[in-house]
Short mmCIF file of N, CA, C and O in Angstrom, two decimals:
data_model
loop_
_atom_site.label_atom_id
_atom_site.label_comp_id
_atom_site.label_asym_id
_atom_site.label_seq_id
_atom_site.Cartn_x
_atom_site.Cartn_y
_atom_site.Cartn_z
N MET A 1 -94.35 83.81 -1.13
CA MET A 1 -94.83 83.91 -2.50
C MET A 1 -94.47 85.30 -3.03
O MET A 1 -94.66 86.30 -2.37
N LYS A 2 -93.98 85.33 -4.25
CA LYS A 2 -93.60 86.57 -4.90
C LYS A 2 -94.56 86.83 -6.06
O LYS A 2 -94.93 85.90 -6.77
N LEU A 3 -94.96 88.08 -6.24
CA LEU A 3 -95.82 88.47 -7.36
C LEU A 3 -95.04 89.43 -8.24
O LEU A 3 -94.53 90.44 -7.77
N SER A 4 -94.94 89.11 -9.53
CA SER A 4 -94.32 90.00 -10.51
C SER A 4 -95.37 90.36 -11.55
O SER A 4 -96.16 89.50 -11.96
N ILE A 5 -95.38 91.62 -11.96
CA ILE A 5 -96.34 92.08 -12.96
C ILE A 5 -95.56 92.60 -14.15
O ILE A 5 -94.66 93.44 -14.01
N TYR A 6 -95.92 92.09 -15.33
CA TYR A 6 -95.29 92.52 -16.58
C TYR A 6 -96.36 93.07 -17.50
O TYR A 6 -97.47 92.54 -17.56
N TYR A 7 -96.02 94.13 -18.23
CA TYR A 7 -96.93 94.71 -19.21
C TYR A 7 -96.18 94.85 -20.52
O TYR A 7 -95.09 95.42 -20.56
N SER A 8 -96.75 94.35 -21.59
CA SER A 8 -96.13 94.45 -22.91
C SER A 8 -96.55 95.75 -23.58
O SER A 8 -97.74 96.09 -23.61
N VAL A 9 -95.59 96.46 -24.13
CA VAL A 9 -95.90 97.67 -24.89
C VAL A 9 -96.17 97.33 -26.36
O VAL A 9 -96.62 98.17 -27.12
N SER A 10 -95.91 96.09 -26.73
CA SER A 10 -96.17 95.64 -28.10
C SER A 10 -97.64 95.27 -28.26
O SER A 10 -98.26 94.75 -27.34
N THR A 11 -98.18 95.54 -29.43
CA THR A 11 -99.55 95.11 -29.75
C THR A 11 -99.54 94.00 -30.80
O THR A 11 -100.59 93.65 -31.34
N ASP A 12 -98.38 93.43 -31.06
CA ASP A 12 -98.25 92.33 -32.01
C ASP A 12 -98.72 91.05 -31.32
O ASP A 12 -98.08 90.59 -30.36
N PRO A 13 -99.83 90.43 -31.77
CA PRO A 13 -100.36 89.26 -31.07
C PRO A 13 -99.40 88.07 -31.04
O PRO A 13 -99.36 87.34 -30.05
N SER A 14 -98.62 87.88 -32.08
CA SER A 14 -97.67 86.76 -32.09
C SER A 14 -96.55 86.98 -31.08
O SER A 14 -96.15 86.06 -30.36
N PHE A 15 -96.06 88.21 -30.99
CA PHE A 15 -95.03 88.55 -30.02
C PHE A 15 -95.56 88.36 -28.60
O PHE A 15 -94.90 87.75 -27.76
N ASN A 16 -96.75 88.88 -28.33
CA ASN A 16 -97.32 88.77 -26.98
C ASN A 16 -97.59 87.32 -26.61
O ASN A 16 -97.39 86.92 -25.46
N GLN A 17 -98.00 86.52 -27.58
CA GLN A 17 -98.21 85.09 -27.32
C GLN A 17 -96.90 84.42 -26.97
O GLN A 17 -96.83 83.59 -26.06
N ALA A 18 -95.82 84.79 -27.66
CA ALA A 18 -94.50 84.22 -27.38
C ALA A 18 -94.01 84.63 -25.99
O ALA A 18 -93.43 83.81 -25.26
N ILE A 19 -94.26 85.87 -25.58
CA ILE A 19 -93.87 86.31 -24.25
C ILE A 19 -94.63 85.52 -23.19
O ILE A 19 -94.04 85.04 -22.21
N GLU A 20 -95.95 85.38 -23.37
CA GLU A 20 -96.75 84.62 -22.41
C GLU A 20 -96.23 83.19 -22.28
O GLU A 20 -96.07 82.65 -21.18
N GLU A 21 -95.95 82.55 -23.41
CA GLU A 21 -95.46 81.17 -23.39
C GLU A 21 -94.10 81.08 -22.70
O GLU A 21 -93.85 80.16 -21.92
N SER A 22 -93.24 82.04 -22.94
CA SER A 22 -91.92 82.05 -22.30
C SER A 22 -92.05 82.23 -20.79
O SER A 22 -91.38 81.54 -20.01
N LEU A 23 -92.92 83.13 -20.35
CA LEU A 23 -93.15 83.32 -18.92
C LEU A 23 -93.67 82.03 -18.28
O LEU A 23 -93.26 81.65 -17.19
N LEU A 24 -94.58 81.36 -18.98
CA LEU A 24 -95.13 80.10 -18.47
C LEU A 24 -94.05 79.03 -18.33
O LEU A 24 -93.98 78.33 -17.31
N LYS A 25 -93.19 78.92 -19.32
CA LYS A 25 -92.14 77.90 -19.29
C LYS A 25 -91.10 78.15 -18.20
O LYS A 25 -90.49 77.21 -17.70
N HIS A 26 -90.90 79.41 -17.84
CA HIS A 26 -89.86 79.74 -16.87
C HIS A 26 -90.40 80.05 -15.48
O HIS A 26 -89.65 80.47 -14.60
N ALA A 27 -91.68 79.83 -15.25
CA ALA A 27 -92.28 80.09 -13.95
C ALA A 27 -91.82 79.04 -12.94
O ALA A 27 -91.54 77.90 -13.30
N ASP A 28 -91.74 79.45 -11.68
CA ASP A 28 -91.43 78.48 -10.63
C ASP A 28 -92.57 78.43 -9.62
O ASP A 28 -93.48 79.24 -9.65
N ASP A 29 -92.51 77.46 -8.73
CA ASP A 29 -93.62 77.19 -7.81
C ASP A 29 -93.84 78.26 -6.75
O ASP A 29 -94.90 78.31 -6.14
N ASN A 30 -92.86 79.10 -6.48
CA ASN A 30 -92.99 80.11 -5.42
C ASN A 30 -93.21 81.51 -5.98
O ASN A 30 -92.85 82.50 -5.34
N HIS A 31 -93.77 81.59 -7.16
CA HIS A 31 -93.84 82.86 -7.87
C HIS A 31 -95.15 82.93 -8.64
O HIS A 31 -95.51 81.97 -9.31
N ILE A 32 -95.85 84.04 -8.54
CA ILE A 32 -97.02 84.30 -9.39
C ILE A 32 -96.64 85.43 -10.34
O ILE A 32 -96.09 86.45 -9.93
N ILE A 33 -96.95 85.24 -11.60
CA ILE A 33 -96.67 86.24 -12.63
C ILE A 33 -98.00 86.71 -13.21
O ILE A 33 -98.84 85.90 -13.58
N ALA A 34 -98.17 88.03 -13.27
CA ALA A 34 -99.31 88.62 -13.97
C ALA A 34 -98.74 89.29 -15.22
O ALA A 34 -97.84 90.13 -15.12
N PHE A 35 -99.25 88.90 -16.37
CA PHE A 35 -98.80 89.46 -17.64
C PHE A 35 -99.99 90.14 -18.31
O PHE A 35 -101.02 89.51 -18.52
N LEU A 36 -99.86 91.43 -18.59
CA LEU A 36 -100.92 92.21 -19.22
C LEU A 36 -100.47 92.67 -20.59
O LEU A 36 -99.31 93.06 -20.77
N TRP A 37 -101.40 92.63 -21.55
CA TRP A 37 -101.09 93.09 -22.90
C TRP A 37 -102.36 93.40 -23.66
O TRP A 37 -103.45 93.02 -23.27
N GLN A 38 -102.18 94.10 -24.77
CA GLN A 38 -103.26 94.36 -25.72
C GLN A 38 -102.77 93.94 -27.10
O GLN A 38 -101.59 94.09 -27.41
N ASN A 39 -103.67 93.43 -27.90
CA ASN A 39 -103.34 93.00 -29.25
C ASN A 39 -104.03 93.86 -30.29
O ASN A 39 -105.17 94.27 -30.10
N GLN A 40 -103.32 94.09 -31.40
CA GLN A 40 -104.00 94.67 -32.55
C GLN A 40 -105.02 93.65 -33.04
O GLN A 40 -105.06 92.52 -32.57
N ARG A 41 -105.84 94.03 -33.97
CA ARG A 41 -106.93 93.15 -34.43
C ARG A 41 -106.41 91.77 -34.82
O ARG A 41 -105.53 91.65 -35.67
N SER A 42 -106.98 90.77 -34.15
CA SER A 42 -106.57 89.39 -34.42
C SER A 42 -107.64 88.45 -33.88
O SER A 42 -108.47 88.82 -33.07
N VAL A 43 -107.60 87.23 -34.39
CA VAL A 43 -108.43 86.15 -33.85
C VAL A 43 -107.46 85.15 -33.25
O VAL A 43 -106.55 84.66 -33.92
N ASN A 44 -107.64 84.87 -31.98
CA ASN A 44 -106.76 83.97 -31.24
C ASN A 44 -107.49 82.65 -31.03
O ASN A 44 -108.60 82.63 -30.50
N ILE A 45 -106.87 81.57 -31.49
CA ILE A 45 -107.51 80.26 -31.41
C ILE A 45 -106.71 79.35 -30.48
O ILE A 45 -105.52 79.54 -30.28
N GLY A 46 -107.41 78.36 -29.90
CA GLY A 46 -106.78 77.41 -29.00
C GLY A 46 -105.84 76.46 -29.73
O GLY A 46 -105.91 76.30 -30.95
N LYS A 47 -104.99 75.80 -28.96
CA LYS A 47 -103.93 74.97 -29.55
C LYS A 47 -104.46 73.82 -30.40
O LYS A 47 -103.78 73.37 -31.31
N ASP A 48 -105.66 73.35 -30.13
CA ASP A 48 -106.20 72.21 -30.87
C ASP A 48 -107.27 72.58 -31.89
O ASP A 48 -107.89 71.70 -32.47
N GLN A 49 -107.50 73.87 -32.09
CA GLN A 49 -108.59 74.28 -32.98
C GLN A 49 -108.17 74.33 -34.44
O GLN A 49 -107.03 74.68 -34.76
N ASN A 50 -109.10 73.99 -35.30
CA ASN A 50 -108.93 74.10 -36.74
C ASN A 50 -109.48 75.46 -37.17
O ASN A 50 -110.68 75.70 -37.04
N PRO A 51 -108.63 76.37 -37.68
CA PRO A 51 -109.12 77.71 -38.01
C PRO A 51 -110.25 77.72 -39.04
O PRO A 51 -111.10 78.59 -39.01
N TRP A 52 -110.29 76.73 -39.93
CA TRP A 52 -111.33 76.69 -40.95
C TRP A 52 -112.68 76.26 -40.37
O TRP A 52 -113.71 76.44 -40.98
N ARG A 53 -112.65 75.70 -39.17
CA ARG A 53 -113.90 75.30 -38.52
C ARG A 53 -114.41 76.33 -37.52
O ARG A 53 -115.58 76.33 -37.19
N VAL A 54 -113.52 77.18 -36.99
CA VAL A 54 -113.93 78.09 -35.93
C VAL A 54 -113.97 79.57 -36.35
O VAL A 54 -114.44 80.40 -35.59
N CYS A 55 -113.45 79.88 -37.53
CA CYS A 55 -113.52 81.26 -38.01
C CYS A 55 -113.53 81.28 -39.54
O CYS A 55 -113.60 80.23 -40.17
N LYS A 56 -113.48 82.45 -40.10
CA LYS A 56 -113.55 82.63 -41.56
C LYS A 56 -112.22 83.18 -42.06
O LYS A 56 -112.07 84.39 -42.27
N PRO A 57 -111.24 82.30 -42.29
CA PRO A 57 -109.90 82.76 -42.67
C PRO A 57 -109.85 83.68 -43.89
O PRO A 57 -109.11 84.66 -43.90
N LYS A 58 -110.66 83.39 -44.92
CA LYS A 58 -110.64 84.24 -46.12
C LYS A 58 -111.10 85.65 -45.79
O LYS A 58 -110.51 86.63 -46.24
N GLN A 59 -112.18 85.75 -45.00
CA GLN A 59 -112.69 87.07 -44.60
C GLN A 59 -111.69 87.80 -43.73
O GLN A 59 -111.47 89.01 -43.88
N LEU A 60 -111.05 87.07 -42.81
CA LEU A 60 -110.06 87.69 -41.94
C LEU A 60 -108.88 88.22 -42.74
O LEU A 60 -108.39 89.33 -42.49
N LYS A 61 -108.43 87.45 -43.73
CA LYS A 61 -107.32 87.90 -44.58
C LYS A 61 -107.71 89.16 -45.34
O LYS A 61 -106.93 90.11 -45.44
N GLN A 62 -108.93 89.20 -45.90
CA GLN A 62 -109.40 90.39 -46.62
C GLN A 62 -109.43 91.61 -45.70
O GLN A 62 -109.15 92.72 -46.13
N ASP A 63 -109.77 91.39 -44.42
CA ASP A 63 -109.86 92.49 -43.46
C ASP A 63 -108.53 92.76 -42.75
O ASP A 63 -108.47 93.56 -41.82
N ASN A 64 -107.46 92.09 -43.21
CA ASN A 64 -106.13 92.27 -42.64
C ASN A 64 -106.10 91.96 -41.13
O ASN A 64 -105.53 92.71 -40.35
N ILE A 65 -106.74 90.85 -40.77
CA ILE A 65 -106.79 90.41 -39.38
C ILE A 65 -106.07 89.06 -39.30
O ILE A 65 -106.44 88.11 -40.00
N ASN A 66 -105.05 88.99 -38.47
CA ASN A 66 -104.26 87.77 -38.34
C ASN A 66 -104.95 86.74 -37.45
O ASN A 66 -105.70 87.08 -36.54
N ILE A 67 -104.66 85.47 -37.72
CA ILE A 67 -105.07 84.37 -36.85
C ILE A 67 -103.83 83.95 -36.08
O ILE A 67 -102.77 83.71 -36.66
N VAL A 68 -103.95 83.88 -34.76
CA VAL A 68 -102.83 83.53 -33.90
C VAL A 68 -103.24 82.33 -33.05
O VAL A 68 -104.32 82.32 -32.46
N ARG A 69 -102.39 81.34 -33.00
CA ARG A 69 -102.68 80.15 -32.20
C ARG A 69 -102.06 80.28 -30.82
O ARG A 69 -100.89 80.59 -30.67
N ARG A 70 -102.89 80.04 -29.79
CA ARG A 70 -102.41 80.02 -28.42
C ARG A 70 -101.79 78.66 -28.11
O ARG A 70 -102.09 77.68 -28.79
N HIS A 71 -100.99 78.61 -27.06
CA HIS A 71 -100.42 77.33 -26.61
C HIS A 71 -101.34 76.65 -25.60
O HIS A 71 -101.04 75.57 -25.12
N THR A 72 -102.46 77.30 -25.30
CA THR A 72 -103.43 76.74 -24.35
C THR A 72 -104.72 76.37 -25.08
O THR A 72 -104.92 76.75 -26.24
N ILE A 73 -105.59 75.66 -24.38
CA ILE A 73 -106.88 75.29 -24.97
C ILE A 73 -107.82 76.49 -24.90
O ILE A 73 -107.51 77.50 -24.29
N GLY A 74 -108.97 76.35 -25.50
CA GLY A 74 -109.97 77.41 -25.43
C GLY A 74 -110.53 77.72 -26.80
O GLY A 74 -110.07 77.20 -27.81
N GLY A 75 -111.52 78.57 -26.81
CA GLY A 75 -112.22 78.92 -28.03
C GLY A 75 -111.55 80.04 -28.80
O GLY A 75 -110.55 80.62 -28.38
N ALA A 76 -112.13 80.33 -29.96
CA ALA A 76 -111.65 81.42 -30.79
C ALA A 76 -112.15 82.74 -30.21
O ALA A 76 -113.32 82.87 -29.85
N VAL A 77 -111.24 83.72 -30.10
CA VAL A 77 -111.57 85.01 -29.50
C VAL A 77 -111.05 86.12 -30.40
O VAL A 77 -109.87 86.14 -30.75
N TYR A 78 -111.94 87.05 -30.74
CA TYR A 78 -111.52 88.25 -31.47
C TYR A 78 -110.95 89.22 -30.45
O TYR A 78 -111.52 89.44 -29.38
N GLN A 79 -109.79 89.81 -30.77
CA GLN A 79 -109.18 90.81 -29.89
C GLN A 79 -108.79 92.03 -30.70
O GLN A 79 -108.45 91.92 -31.88
N ASP A 80 -108.88 93.16 -30.04
CA ASP A 80 -108.37 94.41 -30.61
C ASP A 80 -107.92 95.27 -29.45
O ASP A 80 -107.86 94.81 -28.31
N LEU A 81 -107.59 96.52 -29.73
CA LEU A 81 -107.03 97.38 -28.69
C LEU A 81 -108.03 97.77 -27.61
O LEU A 81 -107.66 98.42 -26.63
N THR A 82 -109.29 97.36 -27.75
CA THR A 82 -110.25 97.60 -26.67
C THR A 82 -110.19 96.50 -25.60
O THR A 82 -110.83 96.63 -24.57
N HIS A 83 -109.44 95.44 -25.86
CA HIS A 83 -109.28 94.33 -24.90
C HIS A 83 -107.99 94.54 -24.10
O HIS A 83 -106.97 94.93 -24.66
N THR A 84 -108.04 94.23 -22.84
CA THR A 84 -106.83 94.10 -22.03
C THR A 84 -106.80 92.65 -21.56
O THR A 84 -107.74 92.17 -20.95
N ASN A 85 -105.75 91.97 -21.91
CA ASN A 85 -105.59 90.56 -21.55
C ASN A 85 -104.71 90.46 -20.31
O ASN A 85 -103.71 91.16 -20.19
N ILE A 86 -105.09 89.56 -19.42
CA ILE A 86 -104.33 89.32 -18.21
C ILE A 86 -104.12 87.82 -18.08
O ILE A 86 -105.08 87.06 -18.00
N ALA A 87 -102.87 87.40 -18.10
CA ALA A 87 -102.54 86.00 -17.86
C ALA A 87 -101.94 85.91 -16.47
O ALA A 87 -101.01 86.64 -16.14
N LEU A 88 -102.48 85.04 -15.64
CA LEU A 88 -101.92 84.78 -14.32
C LEU A 88 -101.26 83.42 -14.36
O LEU A 88 -101.90 82.41 -14.68
N ILE A 89 -99.99 83.39 -14.05
CA ILE A 89 -99.18 82.18 -14.15
C ILE A 89 -98.63 81.86 -12.77
O ILE A 89 -98.02 82.72 -12.13
N GLY A 90 -98.89 80.66 -12.31
CA GLY A 90 -98.37 80.27 -11.01
C GLY A 90 -98.87 78.91 -10.59
O GLY A 90 -99.71 78.30 -11.25
N SER A 91 -98.36 78.45 -9.46
CA SER A 91 -98.72 77.15 -8.91
C SER A 91 -100.16 77.16 -8.43
O SER A 91 -100.65 78.15 -7.88
N ASN A 92 -100.84 76.04 -8.61
CA ASN A 92 -102.21 75.90 -8.10
C ASN A 92 -102.27 76.03 -6.59
O ASN A 92 -103.32 76.35 -6.03
N ASN A 93 -101.15 75.78 -5.90
CA ASN A 93 -101.11 75.94 -4.45
C ASN A 93 -101.34 77.40 -4.05
O ASN A 93 -101.92 77.67 -3.00
N TYR A 94 -100.83 78.32 -4.85
CA TYR A 94 -100.96 79.75 -4.55
C TYR A 94 -102.06 80.43 -5.35
O TYR A 94 -102.67 81.38 -4.89
N LEU A 95 -102.28 79.98 -6.55
CA LEU A 95 -103.19 80.66 -7.47
C LEU A 95 -104.60 80.13 -7.28
O LEU A 95 -105.19 79.53 -8.17
N THR A 96 -105.15 80.38 -6.11
CA THR A 96 -106.51 79.96 -5.80
C THR A 96 -107.50 80.99 -6.36
O THR A 96 -107.12 82.10 -6.74
N LYS A 97 -108.76 80.64 -6.36
CA LYS A 97 -109.79 81.55 -6.86
C LYS A 97 -109.78 82.87 -6.08
O LYS A 97 -109.89 83.94 -6.67
N ASP A 98 -109.63 82.79 -4.75
CA ASP A 98 -109.60 84.01 -3.93
C ASP A 98 -108.40 84.89 -4.28
O ASP A 98 -108.53 86.11 -4.39
N ILE A 99 -107.24 84.28 -4.45
CA ILE A 99 -106.03 85.06 -4.81
C ILE A 99 -106.20 85.68 -6.19
O ILE A 99 -105.85 86.84 -6.40
N ILE A 100 -106.73 84.91 -7.13
CA ILE A 100 -106.96 85.44 -8.48
C ILE A 100 -107.88 86.65 -8.43
O ILE A 100 -107.61 87.69 -9.05
N GLN A 101 -108.95 86.56 -7.68
CA GLN A 101 -109.88 87.69 -7.55
C GLN A 101 -109.17 88.91 -6.96
O GLN A 101 -109.35 90.03 -7.45
N LYS A 102 -108.36 88.72 -5.93
CA LYS A 102 -107.63 89.84 -5.33
C LYS A 102 -106.67 90.48 -6.32
O LYS A 102 -106.56 91.70 -6.38
N ILE A 103 -105.96 89.66 -7.07
CA ILE A 103 -105.01 90.20 -8.06
C ILE A 103 -105.76 90.99 -9.13
O ILE A 103 -105.37 92.10 -9.49
N LEU A 104 -106.85 90.41 -9.65
CA LEU A 104 -107.60 91.10 -10.70
C LEU A 104 -108.18 92.42 -10.19
O LEU A 104 -108.08 93.46 -10.87
N LEU A 105 -108.79 92.41 -9.01
CA LEU A 105 -109.35 93.64 -8.46
C LEU A 105 -108.25 94.67 -8.19
O LEU A 105 -108.41 95.86 -8.49
N GLY A 106 -107.12 94.20 -7.67
CA GLY A 106 -106.00 95.10 -7.40
C GLY A 106 -105.39 95.70 -8.66
O GLY A 106 -104.83 96.80 -8.63
N THR A 107 -105.50 94.99 -9.77
CA THR A 107 -104.97 95.49 -11.04
C THR A 107 -105.71 96.75 -11.48
O THR A 107 -105.12 97.67 -12.03
N PHE A 108 -107.01 96.79 -11.21
CA PHE A 108 -107.83 97.90 -11.69
C PHE A 108 -107.98 99.04 -10.68
O PHE A 108 -108.36 100.14 -11.03
N ASP A 109 -107.67 98.79 -9.40
CA ASP A 109 -107.78 99.83 -8.37
C ASP A 109 -107.00 101.10 -8.72
O ASP A 109 -107.57 102.19 -8.67
N PRO A 110 -105.70 101.01 -9.08
CA PRO A 110 -104.96 102.24 -9.38
C PRO A 110 -105.50 102.98 -10.60
O PRO A 110 -105.24 104.17 -10.78
N LEU A 111 -106.25 102.29 -11.44
CA LEU A 111 -106.80 102.91 -12.65
C LEU A 111 -108.17 103.55 -12.39
O LEU A 111 -108.78 104.09 -13.31
N ASN A 112 -108.65 103.42 -11.15
CA ASN A 112 -109.98 103.92 -10.78
C ASN A 112 -111.08 103.34 -11.66
O ASN A 112 -112.02 104.02 -12.06
N ILE A 113 -110.93 102.05 -11.98
CA ILE A 113 -111.94 101.34 -12.76
C ILE A 113 -112.59 100.32 -11.82
O ILE A 113 -111.90 99.46 -11.26
N GLU A 114 -113.89 100.44 -11.64
CA GLU A 114 -114.60 99.49 -10.79
C GLU A 114 -114.96 98.26 -11.61
O GLU A 114 -115.65 98.36 -12.60
N VAL A 115 -114.46 97.13 -11.17
CA VAL A 115 -114.77 95.87 -11.85
C VAL A 115 -115.33 94.89 -10.84
O VAL A 115 -115.08 94.98 -9.65
N ALA A 116 -116.11 93.97 -11.36
CA ALA A 116 -116.57 92.83 -10.59
C ALA A 116 -115.97 91.59 -11.24
O ALA A 116 -115.67 91.60 -12.44
N ILE A 117 -115.79 90.56 -10.47
CA ILE A 117 -115.21 89.33 -10.98
C ILE A 117 -116.31 88.27 -11.02
O ILE A 117 -116.94 87.98 -10.02
N SER A 118 -116.52 87.68 -12.22
CA SER A 118 -117.56 86.67 -12.38
C SER A 118 -117.10 85.34 -11.79
O SER A 118 -115.92 85.16 -11.45
N ASP A 119 -118.02 84.39 -11.71
CA ASP A 119 -117.67 83.04 -11.23
C ASP A 119 -116.65 82.37 -12.14
O ASP A 119 -115.93 81.48 -11.72
N GLN A 120 -116.60 82.80 -13.42
CA GLN A 120 -115.63 82.24 -14.37
C GLN A 120 -114.33 83.05 -14.37
O GLN A 120 -113.49 82.90 -15.25
N LEU A 121 -114.19 83.96 -13.38
CA LEU A 121 -113.01 84.81 -13.22
C LEU A 121 -112.80 85.76 -14.39
O LEU A 121 -111.68 86.02 -14.81
N GLU A 122 -113.90 86.29 -14.92
CA GLU A 122 -113.85 87.31 -15.96
C GLU A 122 -114.09 88.66 -15.31
O GLU A 122 -114.89 88.78 -14.38
N CYS A 123 -113.41 89.69 -15.78
CA CYS A 123 -113.60 91.04 -15.27
C CYS A 123 -114.81 91.66 -15.95
O CYS A 123 -114.90 91.68 -17.18
N LEU A 124 -115.74 92.17 -15.14
CA LEU A 124 -116.97 92.76 -15.65
C LEU A 124 -117.04 94.22 -15.24
O LEU A 124 -116.69 94.58 -14.11
N ILE A 125 -117.50 95.05 -16.16
CA ILE A 125 -117.77 96.45 -15.86
C ILE A 125 -119.26 96.65 -16.03
O ILE A 125 -119.83 96.28 -17.07
N ASP A 126 -119.90 97.22 -15.02
CA ASP A 126 -121.36 97.34 -15.01
C ASP A 126 -122.03 95.99 -15.25
O ASP A 126 -123.01 95.88 -15.97
N ASN A 127 -121.45 94.94 -14.66
CA ASN A 127 -121.94 93.56 -14.78
C ASN A 127 -122.00 93.04 -16.20
O ASN A 127 -122.78 92.16 -16.52
N LYS A 128 -121.18 93.59 -17.08
CA LYS A 128 -121.18 93.16 -18.49
C LYS A 128 -119.77 92.87 -18.96
O LYS A 128 -118.81 93.54 -18.59
N LYS A 129 -119.68 91.84 -19.81
CA LYS A 129 -118.46 91.58 -20.57
C LYS A 129 -118.56 92.34 -21.87
O LYS A 129 -119.64 92.66 -22.33
N ARG A 130 -117.42 92.61 -22.47
CA ARG A 130 -117.43 93.22 -23.79
C ARG A 130 -118.00 92.21 -24.78
O ARG A 130 -117.64 91.05 -24.76
N ILE A 131 -118.89 92.65 -25.64
CA ILE A 131 -119.47 91.76 -26.66
C ILE A 131 -118.43 91.56 -27.76
O ILE A 131 -117.83 92.52 -28.26
N GLU A 132 -118.21 90.32 -28.11
CA GLU A 132 -117.20 90.00 -29.12
C GLU A 132 -117.65 90.42 -30.51
O GLU A 132 -118.82 90.44 -30.83
N HIS A 133 -116.69 90.74 -31.34
CA HIS A 133 -116.93 91.12 -32.72
C HIS A 133 -117.50 89.94 -33.49
O HIS A 133 -117.20 88.81 -33.20
N GLY A 134 -118.31 90.18 -34.47
CA GLY A 134 -119.03 89.12 -35.16
C GLY A 134 -118.35 88.48 -36.35
O GLY A 134 -118.98 87.79 -37.12
N ILE A 135 -117.02 88.70 -36.53
CA ILE A 135 -116.39 88.19 -37.75
C ILE A 135 -115.78 86.82 -37.60
O ILE A 135 -115.29 86.27 -38.57
N ILE A 136 -115.80 86.25 -36.42
CA ILE A 136 -115.15 84.95 -36.31
C ILE A 136 -116.14 83.82 -36.44
O ILE A 136 -117.31 83.99 -36.48
#
């Protein structure tokens, strides 16, 4: 199994979404890819979500915050430069919960940031997740 780590220097949420999707499409079964990025202020919605039902598009436009659609399922998430996103792409044969935890913990070790991994595989600092912004 090979592990590759990519970090985007772009903060454009549409660009980073396109990179993640491209990595996913070109992944093979013997390879795990970790992709890290940060987005400028944006609301990221799942592939099947209606933006008018899950956020306030008029308010977001007034606040110059883009809505970006992911290619995956999931809820609406506000992101800004205080978020670090990590996408792990790989075969279910290799990408087990234990391996995911090791990769996530190893990502923060060189940064001297102590994190814990929740049962939902979220990175926690001081046993807390970052509280999401209230505009969505």
